[in-house]
XYZ file of C-alpha atoms in Angstrom:
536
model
C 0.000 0.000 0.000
C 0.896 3.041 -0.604
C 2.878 5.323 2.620
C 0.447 7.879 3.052
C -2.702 5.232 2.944
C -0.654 2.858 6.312
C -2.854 4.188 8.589
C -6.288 4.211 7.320
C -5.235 0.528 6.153
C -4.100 -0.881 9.149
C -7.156 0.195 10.625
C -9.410 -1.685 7.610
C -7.575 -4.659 8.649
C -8.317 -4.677 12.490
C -9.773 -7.944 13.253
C -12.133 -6.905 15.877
C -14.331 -5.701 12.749
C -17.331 -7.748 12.135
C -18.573 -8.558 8.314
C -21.406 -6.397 7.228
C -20.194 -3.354 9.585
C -19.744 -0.960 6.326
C -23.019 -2.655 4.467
C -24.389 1.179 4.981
C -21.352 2.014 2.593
C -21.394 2.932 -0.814
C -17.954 3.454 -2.361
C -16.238 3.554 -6.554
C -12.441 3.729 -6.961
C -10.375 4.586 -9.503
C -6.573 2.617 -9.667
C -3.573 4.137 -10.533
C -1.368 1.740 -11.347
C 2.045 0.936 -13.744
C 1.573 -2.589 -15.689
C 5.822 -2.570 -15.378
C 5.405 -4.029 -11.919
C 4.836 -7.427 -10.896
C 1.472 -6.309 -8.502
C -0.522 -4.021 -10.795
C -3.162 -1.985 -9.262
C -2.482 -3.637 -5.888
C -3.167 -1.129 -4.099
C -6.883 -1.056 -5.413
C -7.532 -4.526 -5.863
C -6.613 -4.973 -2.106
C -8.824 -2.218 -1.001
C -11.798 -3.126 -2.892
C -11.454 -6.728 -1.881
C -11.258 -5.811 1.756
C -14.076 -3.345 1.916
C -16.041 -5.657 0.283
C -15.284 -8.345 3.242
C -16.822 -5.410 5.508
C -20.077 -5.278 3.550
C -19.264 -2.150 1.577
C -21.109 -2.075 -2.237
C -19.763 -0.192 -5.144
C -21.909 2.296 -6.689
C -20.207 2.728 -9.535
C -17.916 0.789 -11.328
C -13.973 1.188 -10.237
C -10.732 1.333 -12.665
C -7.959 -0.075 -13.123
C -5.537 2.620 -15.037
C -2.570 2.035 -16.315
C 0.601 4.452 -16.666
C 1.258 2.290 -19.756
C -2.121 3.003 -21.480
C -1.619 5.264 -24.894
C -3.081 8.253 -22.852
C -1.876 7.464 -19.685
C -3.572 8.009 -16.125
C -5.063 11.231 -17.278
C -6.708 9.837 -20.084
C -8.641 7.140 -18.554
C -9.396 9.279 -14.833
C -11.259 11.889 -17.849
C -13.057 9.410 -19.267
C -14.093 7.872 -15.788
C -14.789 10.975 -13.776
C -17.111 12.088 -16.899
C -19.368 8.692 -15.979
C -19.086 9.445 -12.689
C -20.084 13.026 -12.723
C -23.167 11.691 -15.079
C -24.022 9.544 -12.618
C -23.893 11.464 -9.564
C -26.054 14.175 -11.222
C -28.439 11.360 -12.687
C -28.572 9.455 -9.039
C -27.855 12.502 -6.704
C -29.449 15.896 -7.972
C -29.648 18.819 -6.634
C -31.949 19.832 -4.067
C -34.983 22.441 -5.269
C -33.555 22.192 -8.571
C -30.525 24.217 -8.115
C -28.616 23.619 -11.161
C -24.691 22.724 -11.000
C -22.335 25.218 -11.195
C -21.035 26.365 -14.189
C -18.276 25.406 -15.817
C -17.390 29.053 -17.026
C -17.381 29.818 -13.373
C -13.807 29.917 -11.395
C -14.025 28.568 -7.831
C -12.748 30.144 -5.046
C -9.181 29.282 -4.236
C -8.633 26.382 -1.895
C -5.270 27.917 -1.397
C -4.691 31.637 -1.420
C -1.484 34.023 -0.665
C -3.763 37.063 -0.535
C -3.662 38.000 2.963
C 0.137 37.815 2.743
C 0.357 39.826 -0.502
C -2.129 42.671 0.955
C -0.242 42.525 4.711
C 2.319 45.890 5.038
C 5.784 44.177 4.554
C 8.860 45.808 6.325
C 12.130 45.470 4.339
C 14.065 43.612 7.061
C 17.482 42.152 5.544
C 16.482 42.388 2.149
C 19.017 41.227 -0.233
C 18.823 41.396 -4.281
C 17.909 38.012 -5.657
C 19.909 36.151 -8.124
C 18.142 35.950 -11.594
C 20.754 33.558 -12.865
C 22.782 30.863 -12.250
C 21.762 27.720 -10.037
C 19.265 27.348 -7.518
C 20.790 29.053 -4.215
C 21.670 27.413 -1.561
C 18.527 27.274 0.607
C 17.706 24.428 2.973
C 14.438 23.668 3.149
C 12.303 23.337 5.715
C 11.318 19.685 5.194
C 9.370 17.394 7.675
C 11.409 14.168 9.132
C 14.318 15.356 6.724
C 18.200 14.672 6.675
C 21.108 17.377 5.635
C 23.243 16.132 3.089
C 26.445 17.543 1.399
C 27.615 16.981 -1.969
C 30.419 14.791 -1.785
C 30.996 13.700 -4.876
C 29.190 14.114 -8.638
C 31.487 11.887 -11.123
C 30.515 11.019 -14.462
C 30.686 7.402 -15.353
C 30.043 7.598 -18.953
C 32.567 9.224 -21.625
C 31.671 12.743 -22.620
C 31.650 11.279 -26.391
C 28.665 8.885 -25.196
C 24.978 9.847 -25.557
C 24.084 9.446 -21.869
C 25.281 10.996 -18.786
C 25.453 8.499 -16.267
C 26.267 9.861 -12.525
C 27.988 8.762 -9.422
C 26.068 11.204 -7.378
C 27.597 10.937 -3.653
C 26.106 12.584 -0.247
C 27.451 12.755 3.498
C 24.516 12.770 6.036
C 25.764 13.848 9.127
C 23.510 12.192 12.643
C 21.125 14.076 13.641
C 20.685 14.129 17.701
C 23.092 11.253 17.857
C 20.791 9.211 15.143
C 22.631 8.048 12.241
C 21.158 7.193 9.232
C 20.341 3.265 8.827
C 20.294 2.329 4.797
C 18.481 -0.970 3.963
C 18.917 -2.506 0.189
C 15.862 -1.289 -2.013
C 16.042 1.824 0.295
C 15.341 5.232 -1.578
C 17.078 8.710 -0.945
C 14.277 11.167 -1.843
C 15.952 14.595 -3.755
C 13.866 17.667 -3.453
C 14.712 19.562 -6.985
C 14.633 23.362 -7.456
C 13.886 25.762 -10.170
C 16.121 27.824 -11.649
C 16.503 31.815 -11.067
C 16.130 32.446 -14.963
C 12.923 30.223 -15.314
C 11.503 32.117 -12.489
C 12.478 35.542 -13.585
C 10.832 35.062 -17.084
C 7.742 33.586 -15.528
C 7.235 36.710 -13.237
C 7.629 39.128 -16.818
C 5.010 36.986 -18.443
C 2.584 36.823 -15.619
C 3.242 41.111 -14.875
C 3.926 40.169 -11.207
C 7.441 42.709 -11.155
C 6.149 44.440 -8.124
C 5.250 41.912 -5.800
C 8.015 39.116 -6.420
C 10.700 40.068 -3.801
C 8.102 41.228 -1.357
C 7.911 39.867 1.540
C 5.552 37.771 2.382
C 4.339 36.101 5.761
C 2.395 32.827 4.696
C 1.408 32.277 8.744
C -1.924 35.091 7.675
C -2.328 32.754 4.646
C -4.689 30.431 6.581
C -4.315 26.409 5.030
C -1.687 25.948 2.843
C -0.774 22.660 1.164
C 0.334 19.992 3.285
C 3.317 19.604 0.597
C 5.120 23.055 0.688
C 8.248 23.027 2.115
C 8.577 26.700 2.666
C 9.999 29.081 5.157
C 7.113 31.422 7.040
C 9.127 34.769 5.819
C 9.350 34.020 1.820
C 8.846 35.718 -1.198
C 7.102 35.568 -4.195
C 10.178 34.464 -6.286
C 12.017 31.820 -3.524
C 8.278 29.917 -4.079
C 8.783 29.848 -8.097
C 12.634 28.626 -7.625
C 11.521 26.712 -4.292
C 8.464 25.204 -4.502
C 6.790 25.824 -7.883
C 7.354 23.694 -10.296
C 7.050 26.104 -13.174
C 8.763 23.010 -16.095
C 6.310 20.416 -15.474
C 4.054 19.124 -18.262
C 0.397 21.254 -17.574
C -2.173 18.599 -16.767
C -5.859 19.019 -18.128
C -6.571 21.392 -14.967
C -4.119 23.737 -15.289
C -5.206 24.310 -19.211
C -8.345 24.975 -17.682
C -7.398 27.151 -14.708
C -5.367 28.950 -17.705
C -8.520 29.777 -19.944
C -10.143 31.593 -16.851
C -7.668 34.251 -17.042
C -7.616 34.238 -20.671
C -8.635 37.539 -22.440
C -8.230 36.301 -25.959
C -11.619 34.431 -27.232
C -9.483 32.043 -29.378
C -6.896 31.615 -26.606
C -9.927 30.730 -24.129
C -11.521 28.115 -26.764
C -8.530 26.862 -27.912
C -7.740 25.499 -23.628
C -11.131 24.431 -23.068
C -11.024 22.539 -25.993
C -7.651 20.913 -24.432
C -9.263 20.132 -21.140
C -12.628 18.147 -23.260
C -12.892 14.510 -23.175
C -13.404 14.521 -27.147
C -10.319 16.424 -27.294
C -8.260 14.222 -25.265
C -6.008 12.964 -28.247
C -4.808 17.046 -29.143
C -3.864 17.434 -25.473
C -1.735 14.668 -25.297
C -0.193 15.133 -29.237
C 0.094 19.324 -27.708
C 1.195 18.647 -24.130
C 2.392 15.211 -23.257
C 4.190 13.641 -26.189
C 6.066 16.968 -27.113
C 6.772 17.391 -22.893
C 5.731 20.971 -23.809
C 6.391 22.859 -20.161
C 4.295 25.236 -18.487
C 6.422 28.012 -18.945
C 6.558 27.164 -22.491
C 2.311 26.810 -22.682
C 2.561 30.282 -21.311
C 4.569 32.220 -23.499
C 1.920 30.595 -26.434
C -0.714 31.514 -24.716
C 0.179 35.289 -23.733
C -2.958 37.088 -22.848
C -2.870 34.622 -19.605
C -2.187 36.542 -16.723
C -2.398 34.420 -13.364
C -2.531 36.348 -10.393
C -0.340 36.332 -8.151
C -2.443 35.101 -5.221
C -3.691 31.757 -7.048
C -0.128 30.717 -8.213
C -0.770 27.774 -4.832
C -3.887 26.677 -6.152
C -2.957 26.961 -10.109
C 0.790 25.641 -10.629
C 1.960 22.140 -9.710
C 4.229 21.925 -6.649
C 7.825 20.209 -7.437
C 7.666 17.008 -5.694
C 11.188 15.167 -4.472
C 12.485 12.319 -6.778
C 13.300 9.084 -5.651
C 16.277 7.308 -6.065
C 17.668 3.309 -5.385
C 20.271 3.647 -2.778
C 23.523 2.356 -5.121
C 25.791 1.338 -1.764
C 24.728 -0.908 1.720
C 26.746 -2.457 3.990
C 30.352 -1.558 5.573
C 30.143 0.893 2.340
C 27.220 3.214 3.845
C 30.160 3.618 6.179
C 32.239 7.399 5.680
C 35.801 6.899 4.859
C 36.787 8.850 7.531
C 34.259 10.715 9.852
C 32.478 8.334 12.411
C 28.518 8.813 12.634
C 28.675 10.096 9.245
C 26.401 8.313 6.443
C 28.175 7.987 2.712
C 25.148 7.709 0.365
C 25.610 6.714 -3.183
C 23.333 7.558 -6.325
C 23.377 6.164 -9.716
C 21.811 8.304 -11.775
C 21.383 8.653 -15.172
C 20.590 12.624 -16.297
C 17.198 12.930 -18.682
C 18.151 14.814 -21.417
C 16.372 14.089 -24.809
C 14.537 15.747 -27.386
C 10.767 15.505 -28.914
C 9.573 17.274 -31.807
C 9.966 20.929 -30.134
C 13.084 22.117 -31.152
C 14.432 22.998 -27.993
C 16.085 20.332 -26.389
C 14.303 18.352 -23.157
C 15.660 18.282 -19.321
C 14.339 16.965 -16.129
C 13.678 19.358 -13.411
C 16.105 17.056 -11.230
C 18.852 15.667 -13.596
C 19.407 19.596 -14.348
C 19.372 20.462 -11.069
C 21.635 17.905 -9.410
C 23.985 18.826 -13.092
C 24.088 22.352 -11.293
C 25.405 21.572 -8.075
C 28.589 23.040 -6.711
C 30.755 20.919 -5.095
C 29.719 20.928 -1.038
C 26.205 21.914 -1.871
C 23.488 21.366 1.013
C 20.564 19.711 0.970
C 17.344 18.411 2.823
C 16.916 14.839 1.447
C 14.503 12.439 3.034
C 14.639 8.736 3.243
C 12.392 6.049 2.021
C 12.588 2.272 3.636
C 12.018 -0.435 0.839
C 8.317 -2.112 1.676
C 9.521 -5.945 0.164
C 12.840 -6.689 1.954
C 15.125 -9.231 0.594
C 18.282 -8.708 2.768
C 19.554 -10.269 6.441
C 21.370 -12.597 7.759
C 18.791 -15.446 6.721
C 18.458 -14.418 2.687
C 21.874 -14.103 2.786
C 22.261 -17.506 3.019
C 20.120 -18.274 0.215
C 21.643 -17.997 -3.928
C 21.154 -14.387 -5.568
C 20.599 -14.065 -8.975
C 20.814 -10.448 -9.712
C 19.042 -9.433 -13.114
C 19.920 -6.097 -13.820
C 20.498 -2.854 -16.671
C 21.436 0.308 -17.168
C 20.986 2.370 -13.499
C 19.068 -0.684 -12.365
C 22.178 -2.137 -10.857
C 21.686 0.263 -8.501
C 19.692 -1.416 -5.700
C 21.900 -4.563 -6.843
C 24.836 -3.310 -5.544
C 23.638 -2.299 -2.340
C 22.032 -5.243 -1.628
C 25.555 -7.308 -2.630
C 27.554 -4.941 -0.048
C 25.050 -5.457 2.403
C 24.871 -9.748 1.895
C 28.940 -9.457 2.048
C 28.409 -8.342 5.804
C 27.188 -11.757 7.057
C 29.403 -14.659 7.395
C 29.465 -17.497 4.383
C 26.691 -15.723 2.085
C 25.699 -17.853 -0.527
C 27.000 -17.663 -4.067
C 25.735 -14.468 -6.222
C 24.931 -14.588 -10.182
C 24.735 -11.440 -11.436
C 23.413 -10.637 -14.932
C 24.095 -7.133 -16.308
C 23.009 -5.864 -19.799
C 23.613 -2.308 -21.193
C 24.705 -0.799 -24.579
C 28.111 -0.526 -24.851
C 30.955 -2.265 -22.368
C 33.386 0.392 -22.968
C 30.734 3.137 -21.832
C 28.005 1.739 -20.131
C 29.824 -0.959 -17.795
C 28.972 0.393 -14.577
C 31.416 -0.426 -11.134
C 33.312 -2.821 -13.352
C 35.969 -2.800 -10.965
C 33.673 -4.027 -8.249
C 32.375 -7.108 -10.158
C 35.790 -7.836 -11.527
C 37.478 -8.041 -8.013
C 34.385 -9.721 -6.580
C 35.017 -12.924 -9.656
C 38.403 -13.253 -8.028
C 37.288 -13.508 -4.689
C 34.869 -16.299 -5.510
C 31.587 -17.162 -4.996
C 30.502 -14.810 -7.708
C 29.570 -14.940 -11.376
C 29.142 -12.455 -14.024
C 27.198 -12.768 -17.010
C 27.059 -9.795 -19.425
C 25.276 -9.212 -22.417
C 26.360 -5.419 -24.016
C 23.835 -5.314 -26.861
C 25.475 -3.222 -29.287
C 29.029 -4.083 -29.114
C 28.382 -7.057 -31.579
C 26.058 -7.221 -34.770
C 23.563 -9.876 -33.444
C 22.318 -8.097 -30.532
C 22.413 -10.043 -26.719
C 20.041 -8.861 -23.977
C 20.050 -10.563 -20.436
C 17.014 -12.584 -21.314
C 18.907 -14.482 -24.155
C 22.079 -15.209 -21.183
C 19.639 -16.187 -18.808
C 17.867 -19.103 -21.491
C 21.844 -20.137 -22.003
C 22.206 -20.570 -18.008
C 18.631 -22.130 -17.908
C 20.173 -25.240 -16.313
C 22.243 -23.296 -13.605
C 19.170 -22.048 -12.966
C 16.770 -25.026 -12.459
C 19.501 -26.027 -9.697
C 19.517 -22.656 -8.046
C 15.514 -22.428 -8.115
C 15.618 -25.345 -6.182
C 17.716 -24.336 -4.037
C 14.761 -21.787 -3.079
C 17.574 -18.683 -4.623
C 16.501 -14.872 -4.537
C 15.543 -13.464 -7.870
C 16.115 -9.623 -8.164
C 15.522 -7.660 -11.443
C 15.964 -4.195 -11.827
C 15.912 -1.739 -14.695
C 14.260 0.523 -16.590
C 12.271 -1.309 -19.066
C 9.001 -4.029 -18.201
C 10.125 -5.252 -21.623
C 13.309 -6.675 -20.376
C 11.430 -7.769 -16.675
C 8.379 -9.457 -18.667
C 10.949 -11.321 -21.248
C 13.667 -12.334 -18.241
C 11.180 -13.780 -16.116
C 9.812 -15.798 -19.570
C 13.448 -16.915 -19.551
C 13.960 -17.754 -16.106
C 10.206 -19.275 -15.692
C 9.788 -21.249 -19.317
C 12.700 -23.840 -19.421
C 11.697 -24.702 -15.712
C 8.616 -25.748 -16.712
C 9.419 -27.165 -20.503
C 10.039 -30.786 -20.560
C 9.411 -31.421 -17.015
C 7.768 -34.494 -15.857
C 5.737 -33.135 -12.763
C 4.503 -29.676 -14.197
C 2.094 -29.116 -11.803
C 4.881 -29.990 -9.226
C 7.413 -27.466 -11.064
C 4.678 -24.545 -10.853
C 4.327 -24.803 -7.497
C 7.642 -24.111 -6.972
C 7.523 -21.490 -9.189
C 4.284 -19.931 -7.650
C 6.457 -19.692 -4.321
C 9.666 -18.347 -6.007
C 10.823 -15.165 -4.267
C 11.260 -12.744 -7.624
C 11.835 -9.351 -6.382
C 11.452 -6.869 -9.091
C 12.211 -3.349 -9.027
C 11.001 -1.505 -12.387
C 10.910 2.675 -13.559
């Protein structure tokens, strides 16, 4: 389950509940879910199957969505939300025949910085802003956060190759004598900013020059979102480099929010027409599959001007990335300051192009590019949910199915197994493009072949005419394999692609079962086989 739905789940499953004790409850969902991992929708499916235990009845239909879909999320959650608002107007109606609310009517903010924007501000240790360069060097205040420094930023890739592959290292100091505790399939969560320029042209556009470096005190604001990590005494401008995130794609919403403040008649058709279920195939071919920004949507659509106050309610705030932990173990260990956490990244920097002309950069991957050395942070940690390290799977066979950044969580988990005595033998499987470029810690794996009790198989798909992917080395092992599933051996796979995690569990699962004489036998085994899978 997801970690902000813990609570209201562990309280669904408290035993002391009778059946039938939510008959009087009528309930529809709607999934979000990613058909790249192993428990699609799981979230939902569990929910809906333990509600209905407790006598709960759908009213509606639910859905299953799927990131994978041709239109996404968005596209199905339009297409669903327009049945259910149907419905509820069909089923529920108004009382006395008031009539709905308009759609050409703008709601009142839930969010709102007008009290702070109207309050008298006194200039107290004002200091000119930077409108270029990199994000300063604010920490945020973040809940349950850690302070890292920037200890290292190395790029693992040649500068000739197309992709920029980082060692991206950080020193977390204790905090009240607690030091941080990494787990294998742990995340470090980074909180991106915005840059000064991106903010700067977004206050000329939107005509908000004289109230960007006021002050502002956000504690007369009344509720803000639970999500913004920002000081009480800000500006204007520290939330657009802070906490706005001013690149993202615009969903549906924000088109729509857009066309309220519209004074063009063809600019104000043009969005609605973006945010219409009919439409739905424009937005994406406008928005999504071109990764147009909103920044860039703005300067198209110039007689927008968002005020100032609604910029909470209207823009998207940036929300921290996660990223697989690349180092566990004695390694998690600084080299040289006790109680001092050494955290290691592997991350590869999204840069690409679509059919825009300007090149394509994730909020993140330019922002950690930006970093000066020694940089501060507020990171946060995130604990893996599905475990597969300790002392007792240690002593059980790895086979480690990994490429590209995937061998991430790999690694860690391979430091952390070498800190219990007589772990079992590892098989590592590592596919990429190029061995020369893309042959990530090949010092580690080669040293860890000569120290036995450790194989490498490696299949660099370009670096020979008939290309070889991991699936096609894991079909040539298929006997090693029978032996080792037997053996009751940990499967991990990790990457970047459900391609490669649909076609290596084909190859792992198919010759087990092929030309065996107890099938039924051999699928049991298989239905119990612990296959860890870890896909982005």
């Amino acid at each position: 389950m997801p970690h902000n739905s813990l609570v209201f789940w562990k309280r669904l499953l408290r035993k002391r509940l009778p059946p039938g004790c939510l008959a009087t409850v009528k309930y529809t969902t709607f999934g979000l879910g990613d058909s790249t991992y192993l428990k699609f929708n799981w979230a939902a499916r569990k929910l809906n199957r333990r509600l209905d235990q407790l006598g709960a009845t759908t009213f509606i239909d639910g859905f299953e969505a799927d990131e994978q879909f041709p239109d996404g999320i968005d596209g199905s959650f339009a297409r669903w939300a327009d049945g259910l608002y149907k419905h509820l107007l069909q089923n529920h109606p108004h009382p006395d025949g008031l009539e709905p609310i308009s759609d050409d009517v703008i709601l009142p903010p839930r969010w709102s910085l007008e009290n702070a924007l109207n309050c008298e501000s006194v200039e107290d240790g004002y200091t000119k802003p930077a409108l270029t360069g990199p994000p300063p060097n604010q920490l945020l205040p973040i809940p349950n956060s850690w302070t890292a420094s920037l200890a290292g930023n190395k790029r693992l890739t040649p500068k000739s190759h197309w992709q920029d592959v980082r060692l991206v290292s950080f020193d977390i100091p204790s905090v009240d004598g607690q030091q941080l505790r990494c787990n294998p399939g742990d995340c470090l969560t980074i909180y991106p900013k915005s840059f000064p320029e991106d903010a700067q042209k977004l206050i000329m556009l939107m005509g908000w020059e004289d109230v960007a470096d006021k002050p502002l005190d956000l504690s007369v604001c009344g509720p803000l979102p639970h999500n913004l990590y920002a000081d009480q005494r800000t500006t204007l401008r520290d939330l657009l480099v802070n906490n706005i995130d001013i690149t993202a794609i615009p969903r549906r919403s924000f088109l729509k929010s857009m066309s309220y403040f519209s004074t063009n008649p063809d600019h104000k058709e043009r969005l609605l027409e973006f945010t219409q279920t009919e439409y739905i195939d424009e937005y994406f071919d406008y928005a999504t599959r071109s990764r147009r920004s909103i920044l860039e949507v703005l300067e198209e659509f110039t007689s927008v001007k968002i005020p100032a106050e609604r910029i909470l309610d209207i823009f998207p705030l940036i929300r921290g990335r996660d990223f697989s932990i690349a180092n566990g173990g004695d390694a998690l260990n600084h080299p040289s300051q006790e109680g001092v956490t050494r955290v290691e990244l592997l991350v590869a920097l999204v840069k690409y192009r679509t059919i825009l002309r300007k090149p394509r950069e994730g909020l993140c991957s330019r922002y950690l590019d930006a970093l000066p050395p020694t940089s501060t942070l507020r990171v946060t940690h995130k604990p893996v949910l599905s475990p597969i390290h300790g002392a007792q799977n240690a002593q059980r066979p790895l086979v480690a199915i990994a490429t590209g950044t995937g061998l991430a969580p790999i690694r860690a988990l391979i430091h952390e197994r070498r800190t219990h005595p007589s772990p079992a033998p590892v098989f590592l499987f590592f596919g990429n493009r190029n061995r020369d470029a893309d042959y990530f810690f090949r010092d580690d794996w080669e040293a860890a072949v000569r120290a036995d009790g450790f194989d490498v198989f490696l299949a660099f798909s370009r670096d020979q005419r008939n290309k070889i992917y991991v699936q096609d080395l894991l079909r040539q092992e298929s006997k090693r394999l029978e032996k080792l599933i037997i053996q009751n051996a940990i499967f991990a796979v990790c990457g970047g692609s459900t391609k490669m995690a649909d076609a290596a569990k084909r190859a792992v699962f198919d010759p087990f079962e092929e030309g065996a004489e107890k099938k039924e036998e051999r699928k049991k085994i298989l239905s119990s086989l612990t296959w860890w899978q870890e896909i982005w």
